[in-house]
Tab-separated table of C-alpha atoms and ligand atoms in Angstrom:
chain	number	residue	atom	x	y	z
A	1	MET	CA	1.156	-15.714	17.845
A	2	LYS	CA	-1.133	-15.603	14.828
A	3	ASP	CA	-1.690	-12.270	13.062
A	4	THR	CA	-5.202	-11.891	14.465
A	5	THR	CA	-3.742	-12.069	17.995
A	6	LYS	CA	-0.838	-9.745	17.178
A	7	LEU	CA	-3.278	-7.168	15.818
A	8	ALA	CA	-5.146	-7.188	19.122
A	9	ALA	CA	-2.129	-7.430	21.412
A	10	ALA	CA	0.783	-5.458	19.918
A	11	GLY	CA	1.471	-1.811	20.763
A	12	ARG	CA	-0.550	-1.870	23.993
A	13	PRO	CA	0.468	0.363	26.939
A	14	HIS	CA	2.567	-1.174	29.670
A	15	GLN	CA	2.056	1.213	32.598
A	16	ARG	CA	0.845	-0.254	35.859
A	17	PRO	CA	-1.238	-0.559	37.950
A	18	ALA	CA	-3.988	0.537	35.546
A	19	HIS	CA	-3.880	1.859	31.995
A	20	PRO	CA	-6.188	2.338	29.019
A	21	VAL	CA	-6.485	-0.661	26.701
A	22	ASN	CA	-4.995	1.251	23.757
A	23	THR	CA	-1.988	3.577	23.981
A	24	PRO	CA	-3.615	7.038	24.155
A	25	VAL	CA	-2.836	10.088	22.025
A	26	GLU	CA	0.131	11.969	23.422
A	27	ARG	CA	0.506	15.319	21.655
A	28	ALA	CA	3.885	16.923	22.211
A	29	SER	CA	6.722	18.779	20.596
A	30	THR	CA	8.705	19.377	23.795
A	31	TYR	CA	9.603	16.785	26.432
A	32	LEU	CA	11.196	17.927	29.690
A	33	PHE	CA	14.001	15.899	31.243
A	34	PRO	CA	13.768	15.704	35.035
A	35	SER	CA	17.545	15.639	35.508
A	36	TYR	CA	20.784	16.163	33.614
A	37	ASP	CA	21.382	12.414	33.603
A	38	ASP	CA	17.988	11.855	32.035
A	39	TYR	CA	18.929	14.435	29.396
A	40	LEU	CA	22.166	12.544	28.665
A	41	GLU	CA	20.212	9.296	28.384
A	42	GLY	CA	17.621	11.049	26.197
A	43	ALA	CA	18.900	9.886	22.824
A	44	LYS	CA	17.678	6.384	23.606
A	45	ALA	CA	14.200	7.377	24.752
A	46	ILE	CA	11.313	9.698	23.881
A	47	THR	CA	12.956	13.119	23.505
A	48	TYR	CA	11.127	15.337	21.047
A	49	GLY	CA	7.777	15.136	19.284
A	50	ARG	CA	9.157	14.820	15.772
A	51	LEU	CA	11.089	11.732	16.810
A	52	GLY	CA	7.909	10.085	18.036
A	53	THR	CA	5.801	9.871	21.153
A	54	PRO	CA	4.539	6.704	22.889
A	55	THR	CA	1.545	6.878	20.496
A	56	HIS	CA	3.889	6.571	17.515
A	57	ARG	CA	5.938	3.847	19.186
A	58	ALA	CA	2.768	1.793	19.760
A	59	LEU	CA	1.860	1.910	16.061
A	60	GLU	CA	5.441	1.128	15.050
A	61	GLU	CA	5.514	-1.847	17.397
A	62	ALA	CA	2.210	-3.197	16.063
A	63	VAL	CA	3.292	-2.851	12.419
A	64	THR	CA	6.638	-4.535	13.141
A	65	ALA	CA	4.781	-7.433	14.743
A	66	LEU	CA	2.524	-7.714	11.695
A	67	GLU	CA	5.153	-7.317	8.959
A	68	GLY	CA	7.702	-9.418	10.817
A	69	GLY	CA	10.698	-7.062	10.569
A	70	PHE	CA	13.377	-5.553	12.792
A	71	GLU	CA	11.816	-2.086	13.204
A	72	THR	CA	9.122	0.163	11.757
A	73	ARG	CA	9.296	3.938	11.311
A	74	LEU	CA	6.404	6.195	10.363
A	75	ALA	CA	6.074	8.694	7.537
A	76	PRO	CA	3.398	11.379	7.113
A	77	SER	CA	1.901	9.605	4.082
A	78	GLY	CA	2.227	6.421	2.104
A	79	LEU	CA	3.893	8.392	-0.654
A	80	GLN	CA	6.536	9.698	1.721
A	81	ALA	CA	7.128	6.153	2.948
A	82	CYS	CA	7.991	5.337	-0.692
A	83	THR	CA	10.110	8.424	-1.344
A	84	ALA	CA	11.989	8.393	1.987
A	85	ALA	CA	12.815	4.710	1.560
A	86	ILE	CA	14.175	5.415	-1.929
A	87	LEU	CA	16.183	8.429	-0.718
A	88	ALA	CA	17.649	6.408	2.154
A	89	PHE	CA	19.592	4.203	-0.271
A	90	THR	CA	20.446	6.486	-3.207
A	91	ALA	CA	22.936	9.253	-4.007
A	92	ALA	CA	23.956	11.176	-7.134
A	93	GLY	CA	25.168	8.779	-9.818
A	94	ASP	CA	23.088	5.849	-8.601
A	95	HIS	CA	20.529	3.805	-10.495
A	96	VAL	CA	17.118	2.499	-9.427
A	97	LEU	CA	14.996	-0.305	-10.895
A	98	MET	CA	11.331	0.574	-10.552
A	99	THR	CA	8.362	-1.617	-11.429
A	100	ASP	CA	6.349	-0.344	-14.397
A	101	SER	CA	3.190	-0.958	-12.349
A	102	ALA	CA	4.203	1.528	-9.624
A	103	TYR	CA	1.748	3.959	-8.052
A	104	ASP	CA	1.983	6.988	-10.354
A	105	PRO	CA	3.241	9.532	-7.762
A	106	THR	CA	6.104	7.132	-6.858
A	107	ARG	CA	6.915	7.113	-10.545
A	108	LYS	CA	6.759	10.913	-10.803
A	109	PHE	CA	9.118	11.182	-7.828
A	110	CYS	CA	11.676	9.101	-9.740
A	111	ASP	CA	11.172	10.877	-13.060
A	112	ASN	CA	11.371	14.392	-11.653
A	113	PHE	CA	12.813	14.689	-8.163
A	114	LEU	CA	15.353	11.833	-8.214
A	115	LYS	CA	16.414	12.768	-11.735
A	116	ARG	CA	17.255	16.320	-10.599
A	117	PHE	CA	19.647	14.826	-8.062
A	118	GLY	CA	21.391	12.658	-10.628
A	119	VAL	CA	19.693	9.332	-9.846
A	120	GLU	CA	18.573	7.419	-12.928
A	121	THR	CA	15.505	5.163	-13.001
A	122	THR	CA	14.857	2.211	-15.289
A	123	TYR	CA	11.355	0.728	-15.346
A	124	TYR	CA	11.004	-3.040	-15.504
A	125	ASP	CA	8.164	-5.397	-16.396
A	126	PRO	CA	6.396	-6.260	-13.117
A	127	LEU	CA	6.337	-9.907	-14.239
A	128	ALA	CA	10.129	-10.013	-14.651
A	129	GLY	CA	11.945	-12.927	-13.008
A	130	GLU	CA	15.448	-13.172	-11.585
A	131	GLU	CA	17.217	-13.351	-14.950
A	132	GLU	CA	15.435	-10.354	-16.424
A	133	ILE	CA	16.162	-8.254	-13.333
A	134	ALA	CA	19.786	-9.471	-13.250
A	135	ALA	CA	20.141	-8.306	-16.860
A	136	LEU	CA	18.937	-4.811	-15.906
A	137	MET	CA	21.198	-4.490	-12.857
A	138	ARG	CA	24.174	-2.125	-13.223
A	139	PRO	CA	27.179	-1.691	-10.941
A	140	ASN	CA	25.499	1.479	-9.577
A	141	THR	CA	22.016	-0.061	-9.060
A	142	LYS	CA	21.228	0.577	-5.407
A	143	LEU	CA	17.674	-0.639	-5.201
A	144	VAL	CA	14.886	-2.592	-6.835
A	145	PHE	CA	11.424	-1.267	-6.003
A	146	ALA	CA	8.357	-3.516	-6.267
A	147	GLU	CA	4.657	-2.911	-5.727
A	148	SER	CA	2.873	-6.224	-5.490
A	149	PRO	CA	0.275	-6.402	-6.792
A	150	GLY	CA	0.280	-3.120	-8.728
A	151	SER	CA	-2.590	-0.998	-7.475
A	152	LEU	CA	-4.024	-0.296	-10.956
A	153	THR	CA	-3.167	-3.372	-12.979
A	154	PHE	CA	-2.639	-6.029	-10.265
A	155	GLU	CA	0.414	-7.906	-11.590
A	156	VAL	CA	1.724	-10.033	-8.710
A	157	GLN	CA	5.507	-9.840	-8.465
A	158	ASP	CA	7.937	-12.671	-7.746
A	159	LEU	CA	9.551	-11.179	-4.632
A	160	PRO	CA	12.041	-14.010	-3.867
A	161	ALA	CA	13.305	-13.763	-7.467
A	162	LEU	CA	13.598	-9.969	-7.220
A	163	ALA	CA	15.394	-10.273	-3.881
A	164	ALA	CA	17.893	-12.762	-5.320
A	165	ALA	CA	18.698	-10.508	-8.281
A	166	ALA	CA	18.899	-7.354	-6.136
A	167	HIS	CA	21.110	-8.960	-3.478
A	168	ALA	CA	23.435	-10.468	-6.077
A	169	GLY	CA	24.208	-6.865	-7.063
A	170	ALA	CA	24.373	-5.652	-3.430
A	171	ALA	CA	21.137	-3.677	-3.954
A	172	LYS	CA	18.130	-3.473	-1.634
A	173	LEU	CA	14.638	-4.746	-2.430
A	174	ILE	CA	11.888	-2.361	-1.296
A	175	VAL	CA	8.280	-3.538	-1.548
A	176	ASP	CA	5.113	-1.449	-1.432
A	177	ASN	CA	2.915	-3.917	0.477
A	178	THR	CA	-0.181	-1.710	0.744
A	179	TRP	CA	-2.576	-4.036	-1.111
A	180	ALA	CA	-1.859	-6.992	1.183
A	181	ALA	CA	-1.802	-4.684	4.260
A	182	GLY	CA	1.018	-6.703	5.853
A	183	TYR	CA	-1.617	-9.346	6.498
A	184	PHE	CA	-1.913	-11.368	3.298
A	185	CYS	CA	1.771	-11.118	2.332
A	186	LYS	CA	5.056	-10.889	4.269
A	187	PRO	CA	7.664	-9.413	1.891
A	188	ILE	CA	10.441	-9.471	4.504
A	189	ALA	CA	10.065	-13.242	4.942
A	190	LEU	CA	10.226	-13.481	1.130
A	191	GLY	CA	13.588	-11.675	1.026
A	192	ALA	CA	12.719	-7.943	0.938
A	193	ASP	CA	14.873	-5.494	2.885
A	194	VAL	CA	12.030	-3.053	3.354
A	195	SER	CA	8.261	-3.542	3.345
A	196	LEU	CA	6.317	-0.304	3.342
A	197	GLN	CA	2.659	0.613	3.342
A	198	ALA	CA	0.294	3.477	2.891
A	199	ALA	CA	-1.296	2.866	6.310
A	200	THR	CA	-3.772	5.438	4.987
A	201	LYS	CA	-5.492	2.467	3.330
A	202	TYR	CA	-6.243	-0.779	5.198
A	203	LEU	CA	-4.346	-0.247	8.458
A	204	ALA	CA	-6.203	2.975	9.263
A	205	GLY	CA	-9.208	1.635	7.388
A	206	HIS	CA	-11.611	4.544	7.852
A	207	SER	CA	-10.542	7.023	5.144
A	208	ASP	CA	-9.828	9.734	7.697
A	209	CYS	CA	-6.037	10.028	8.012
A	210	LEU	CA	-2.763	9.730	6.103
A	211	VAL	CA	0.157	7.690	7.455
A	212	GLY	CA	3.015	5.694	5.941
A	213	THR	CA	4.894	2.810	7.540
A	214	ILE	CA	8.399	1.605	6.666
A	215	THR	CA	9.462	-1.732	8.129
A	216	SER	CA	13.100	-2.779	7.804
A	217	ALA	CA	14.377	-6.334	7.803
A	218	ASP	CA	17.557	-5.631	9.774
A	219	GLU	CA	19.265	-3.076	11.986
A	220	GLN	CA	21.544	-1.584	9.349
A	221	THR	CA	18.652	-1.013	6.935
A	222	ALA	CA	16.549	0.403	9.780
A	223	HIS	CA	19.287	2.889	10.668
A	224	LYS	CA	19.367	4.253	7.115
A	225	ILE	CA	15.585	4.632	7.068
A	226	PHE	CA	15.611	6.368	10.459
A	227	LYS	CA	18.327	8.806	9.308
A	228	ALA	CA	16.482	9.621	6.061
A	229	LEU	CA	13.212	10.386	7.864
A	230	LEU	CA	15.032	12.374	10.542
A	231	GLN	CA	16.954	14.492	8.074
A	232	LEU	CA	13.890	15.076	5.907
A	233	GLY	CA	12.083	16.376	8.990
A	234	SER	CA	9.208	13.933	8.655
A	235	ASN	CA	6.513	14.051	11.264
A	236	VAL	CA	3.246	12.175	11.778
A	237	SER	CA	0.632	13.719	14.056
A	238	ALA	CA	-0.032	11.677	17.197
A	239	ASP	CA	-3.739	11.804	16.341
A	240	ASP	CA	-3.133	10.149	12.964
A	241	ALA	CA	-0.799	7.558	14.496
A	242	TYR	CA	-3.518	6.771	17.014
A	243	LEU	CA	-6.173	6.414	14.296
A	244	ALA	CA	-3.968	4.024	12.323
A	245	GLN	CA	-3.259	2.011	15.459
A	246	ARG	CA	-6.953	1.846	16.335
A	247	GLY	CA	-7.765	0.788	12.791
A	248	MET	CA	-5.318	-2.089	13.089
A	249	ARG	CA	-7.268	-3.605	15.944
A	250	THR	CA	-10.020	-4.599	13.502
A	251	LEU	CA	-7.821	-5.177	10.454
A	252	SER	CA	-8.213	-8.941	10.260
A	253	THR	CA	-12.011	-8.834	10.548
A	254	ARG	CA	-12.299	-6.043	8.011
A	255	LEU	CA	-9.953	-7.713	5.541
A	256	ASP	CA	-11.855	-10.970	5.722
A	257	ARG	CA	-15.027	-9.075	4.814
A	258	HIS	CA	-13.302	-7.001	2.082
A	259	GLN	CA	-12.038	-10.269	0.623
A	260	GLN	CA	-15.447	-11.935	0.783
A	261	ASN	CA	-17.267	-8.963	-0.792
A	262	ALA	CA	-14.625	-8.613	-3.527
A	263	ASP	CA	-14.942	-12.308	-4.272
A	264	GLU	CA	-18.731	-12.024	-4.604
A	265	LEU	CA	-18.493	-8.918	-6.776
A	266	VAL	CA	-15.952	-10.603	-9.054
A	267	LYS	CA	-18.242	-13.605	-9.528
A	268	TRP	CA	-21.166	-11.294	-10.296
A	269	LEU	CA	-19.238	-8.986	-12.640
A	270	ARG	CA	-17.799	-11.908	-14.616
A	271	LYS	CA	-21.305	-12.834	-15.713
A	272	ARG	CA	-22.131	-9.334	-16.961
A	273	ASP	CA	-22.179	-8.756	-20.718
A	274	GLU	CA	-20.666	-5.298	-20.244
A	275	VAL	CA	-17.463	-6.748	-18.713
A	276	ALA	CA	-14.588	-7.960	-20.917
A	277	ARG	CA	-12.155	-9.094	-18.209
A	278	ILE	CA	-11.632	-9.039	-14.456
A	279	ILE	CA	-8.148	-8.513	-13.041
A	280	HIS	CA	-7.943	-9.955	-9.550
A	281	PRO	CA	-4.891	-11.825	-8.174
A	282	ALA	CA	-7.043	-14.759	-7.008
A	283	LEU	CA	-8.169	-15.451	-10.597
A	284	LYS	CA	-6.077	-17.778	-12.772
A	285	SER	CA	-6.217	-15.209	-15.574
A	286	CYS	CA	-4.488	-12.537	-13.450
A	287	PRO	CA	-0.843	-11.894	-14.364
A	288	GLY	CA	1.237	-13.463	-11.586
A	289	HIS	CA	-1.613	-15.576	-10.177
A	290	ALA	CA	0.710	-18.551	-9.515
A	291	VAL	CA	2.985	-16.282	-7.459
A	292	TRP	CA	-0.031	-14.967	-5.532
A	293	LYS	CA	-1.010	-18.553	-4.744
A	294	ARG	CA	2.499	-19.330	-3.541
A	295	ASP	CA	3.210	-16.157	-1.526
A	296	PHE	CA	-0.135	-14.728	-0.340
A	297	THR	CA	-2.658	-16.081	2.146
A	298	GLY	CA	-5.583	-14.114	0.755
A	299	ALA	CA	-6.754	-11.140	-1.275
A	300	SER	CA	-7.919	-7.701	-0.205
A	301	GLY	CA	-10.807	-5.716	-1.672
A	302	LEU	CA	-9.146	-3.899	-4.582
A	303	PHE	CA	-9.433	-5.261	-8.126
A	304	GLY	CA	-10.000	-4.182	-11.717
A	305	ALA	CA	-12.677	-4.786	-14.352
A	306	VAL	CA	-12.085	-3.997	-18.003
A	307	LEU	CA	-15.361	-3.122	-19.692
A	308	LYS	CA	-16.129	-3.786	-23.323
A	309	PRO	CA	-15.614	-0.546	-25.290
A	310	VAL	CA	-18.364	1.911	-24.430
A	311	PRO	CA	-18.906	5.558	-25.481
A	312	LEU	CA	-18.009	8.151	-22.835
A	313	PRO	CA	-21.597	9.428	-22.294
A	314	ALA	CA	-22.696	5.878	-21.391
A	315	LEU	CA	-19.723	5.461	-19.039
A	316	LYS	CA	-20.622	8.782	-17.423
A	317	ALA	CA	-24.216	7.573	-16.982
A	318	PHE	CA	-22.858	4.463	-15.204
A	319	PHE	CA	-20.794	6.493	-12.745
A	320	ASN	CA	-23.448	9.110	-12.154
A	321	ALA	CA	-25.991	6.409	-11.255
A	322	LEU	CA	-23.796	4.845	-8.537
A	323	LYS	CA	-24.965	5.604	-5.018
A	324	LEU	CA	-22.957	3.221	-2.808
A	325	PHE	CA	-19.741	3.041	-4.847
A	326	GLY	CA	-18.076	6.427	-4.416
A	327	MET	CA	-15.710	7.936	-6.970
A	328	GLY	CA	-12.572	8.567	-4.929
A	329	PHE	CA	-8.831	8.247	-5.398
A	330	SER	CA	-8.109	6.167	-2.354
A	331	TRP	CA	-9.069	2.666	-1.133
A	332	GLY	CA	-8.736	0.468	1.954
A	333	GLY	CA	-11.484	2.263	3.880
A	334	PHE	CA	-14.757	0.682	4.983
A	335	GLU	CA	-16.581	2.079	1.954
A	336	SER	CA	-16.906	0.816	-1.600
A	337	LEU	CA	-15.344	2.792	-4.422
A	338	CYS	CA	-15.231	2.683	-8.188
A	339	LEU	CA	-12.926	4.743	-10.383
A	340	HIS	CA	-12.149	4.958	-14.100
A	341	VAL	CA	-8.350	4.622	-14.249
A	342	HIS	CA	-5.844	5.022	-17.090
A	343	PRO	CA	-2.793	2.767	-16.744
A	344	GLU	CA	-1.745	3.545	-20.328
A	345	LYS	CA	-0.657	7.005	-19.099
A	346	HIS	CA	1.774	5.575	-16.558
A	347	ARG	CA	3.768	2.931	-18.471
A	348	SER	CA	7.054	2.826	-20.300
A	349	ALA	CA	8.511	-0.711	-20.050
A	350	THR	CA	5.235	-2.487	-20.828
A	351	GLU	CA	2.054	-1.639	-22.715
A	352	TRP	CA	-1.554	-1.434	-21.648
A	353	ASN	CA	-3.583	-2.301	-24.721
A	354	GLU	CA	-7.102	-2.955	-23.451
A	355	GLU	CA	-9.726	-1.496	-25.760
A	356	GLY	CA	-12.354	-0.782	-23.142
A	357	PRO	CA	-12.141	1.340	-19.988
A	358	LEU	CA	-10.547	-0.073	-16.825
A	359	LEU	CA	-12.639	0.399	-13.693
A	360	ARG	CA	-10.925	-0.041	-10.351
A	361	PHE	CA	-13.268	-1.366	-7.689
A	362	HIS	CA	-12.781	-1.300	-3.953
A	363	ALA	CA	-15.170	-3.711	-2.240
A	364	GLY	CA	-16.178	-2.095	1.058
A	365	LEU	CA	-17.964	-3.593	4.027
A	366	GLU	CA	-21.545	-2.926	2.893
A	367	ASP	CA	-24.129	-5.647	2.356
A	368	ILE	CA	-23.224	-7.531	-0.813
A	369	GLY	CA	-26.823	-7.532	-2.102
A	370	ASP	CA	-26.952	-3.738	-1.816
A	371	LEU	CA	-23.630	-3.426	-3.651
A	372	LYS	CA	-24.783	-5.640	-6.513
A	373	GLY	CA	-28.040	-3.652	-6.635
A	374	ASP	CA	-26.057	-0.425	-6.971
A	375	LEU	CA	-24.061	-1.832	-9.893
A	376	GLU	CA	-27.207	-3.281	-11.485
A	377	ARG	CA	-28.803	0.196	-11.477
A	378	ALA	CA	-25.619	1.759	-12.875
A	379	PHE	CA	-25.416	-0.768	-15.726
A	380	ALA	CA	-29.108	-0.108	-16.461
A	381	ALA	CA	-28.346	3.636	-16.652
A	382	MET	CA	-25.478	2.834	-19.014
A	383	ALA	CA	-27.810	0.775	-21.225
A	384	ARG	CA	-30.361	3.623	-21.341
A	385	ALA	CA	-27.626	6.054	-22.379
A	386	LEU	CA	-26.684	3.736	-25.256
A	387	LYS	CA	-30.198	3.772	-26.763
B	401	PLP	C1	0.077	1.408	-3.679
B	401	PLP	C2	0.094	2.756	-3.049
B	401	PLP	N1	1.210	3.167	-2.450
B	401	PLP	C3	1.282	4.373	-1.870
B	401	PLP	C4	0.216	5.238	-1.883
B	401	PLP	C5	0.358	6.584	-1.264
B	401	PLP	O1	-0.337	6.691	-0.060
B	401	PLP	P1	-0.746	8.096	0.551
B	401	PLP	O2	-1.956	8.544	-0.198
B	401	PLP	O3	-0.970	7.833	1.990
B	401	PLP	O4	0.396	9.037	0.321
B	401	PLP	C6	-0.972	4.850	-2.490
B	401	PLP	C7	-2.135	5.767	-2.512
B	401	PLP	O5	-3.095	5.578	-3.210
B	401	PLP	C8	-1.032	3.577	-3.107
B	401	PLP	O6	-2.143	3.170	-3.748
């Protein structure tokens, strides 16, 4: 089956003779076993709300079909998908290799929480190949964490090379696959042990819930992930699992449109005098573009534009004039966003030396002419502020 079919078909209810098209929301903490034998059998089935209801199972099944792994488990947020996956494979005295382009809260988790428990983190250049990673591996390195492309600076990572280096040292490769939404890139097929997502973004797609997904390549990895989530007490509400599942039904159509609108905006922005550089994996100038061409089947709606240096009051005028592009921390929803971001604050292995401000754009599903019009007005406001 192609992904577009899987997105429509996976995680559907199986009851007969009649059933709703989508698995409905089942809210429960307590499940009652009809007999003692059922209770004994319970461990294999639906037993308690925190361990998942049929609503959760439907989402897990759909994500597994999309990512192409052994099993998917849910976390209450994308961030907890990252942190639980890291905790599943580390103990005091261990070492982690983390991409320098990582989502900042993932980074803070390593620098603060993991450190308190005696796990050391080394940051690596997101463009590192097998040799560079091999040189950073230590006997106690338990995992290599990648985020491809980075969600602020968009370096595309060489996952097969990272997998080779990690596996040579008996470490796991964990990939944050949120940008590609499990649709444009399949990290598990490229050698990753775990592909995780903030389903909050494209899978849910409507900016109204928080969910994380963790897909494991094999049974042993899946067992460790399951145990970590269980012992942490993680729980996703059935309502949020349902929303993410419903979002997935239209994922392929939405992503095609996000891609198309991003492509149009990139072409338009490249011609603007105010713009110094666009960072988008589909452009030759993007770090890791050749890897994107090899390993991805498309691009989502999130990209960066470095402006030529501009005084803060003029930048403020630009943002305050935007009506369709909202200023919000997230992305992956149906709406367009634009945010001034500061990668220089979140780096240690590499440097971010751009002179002008970096704007992160999320191309939503609006009419492309209206989006360009919104930016045109904002650039005009910026020009007025410069006079
Ligand atoms: C790449 C990436 N991973 C993980 C997360 C965390 O997701 P959540 O906000 O659902 O915790 C985000 C959120 O912005 C993200 O951009």
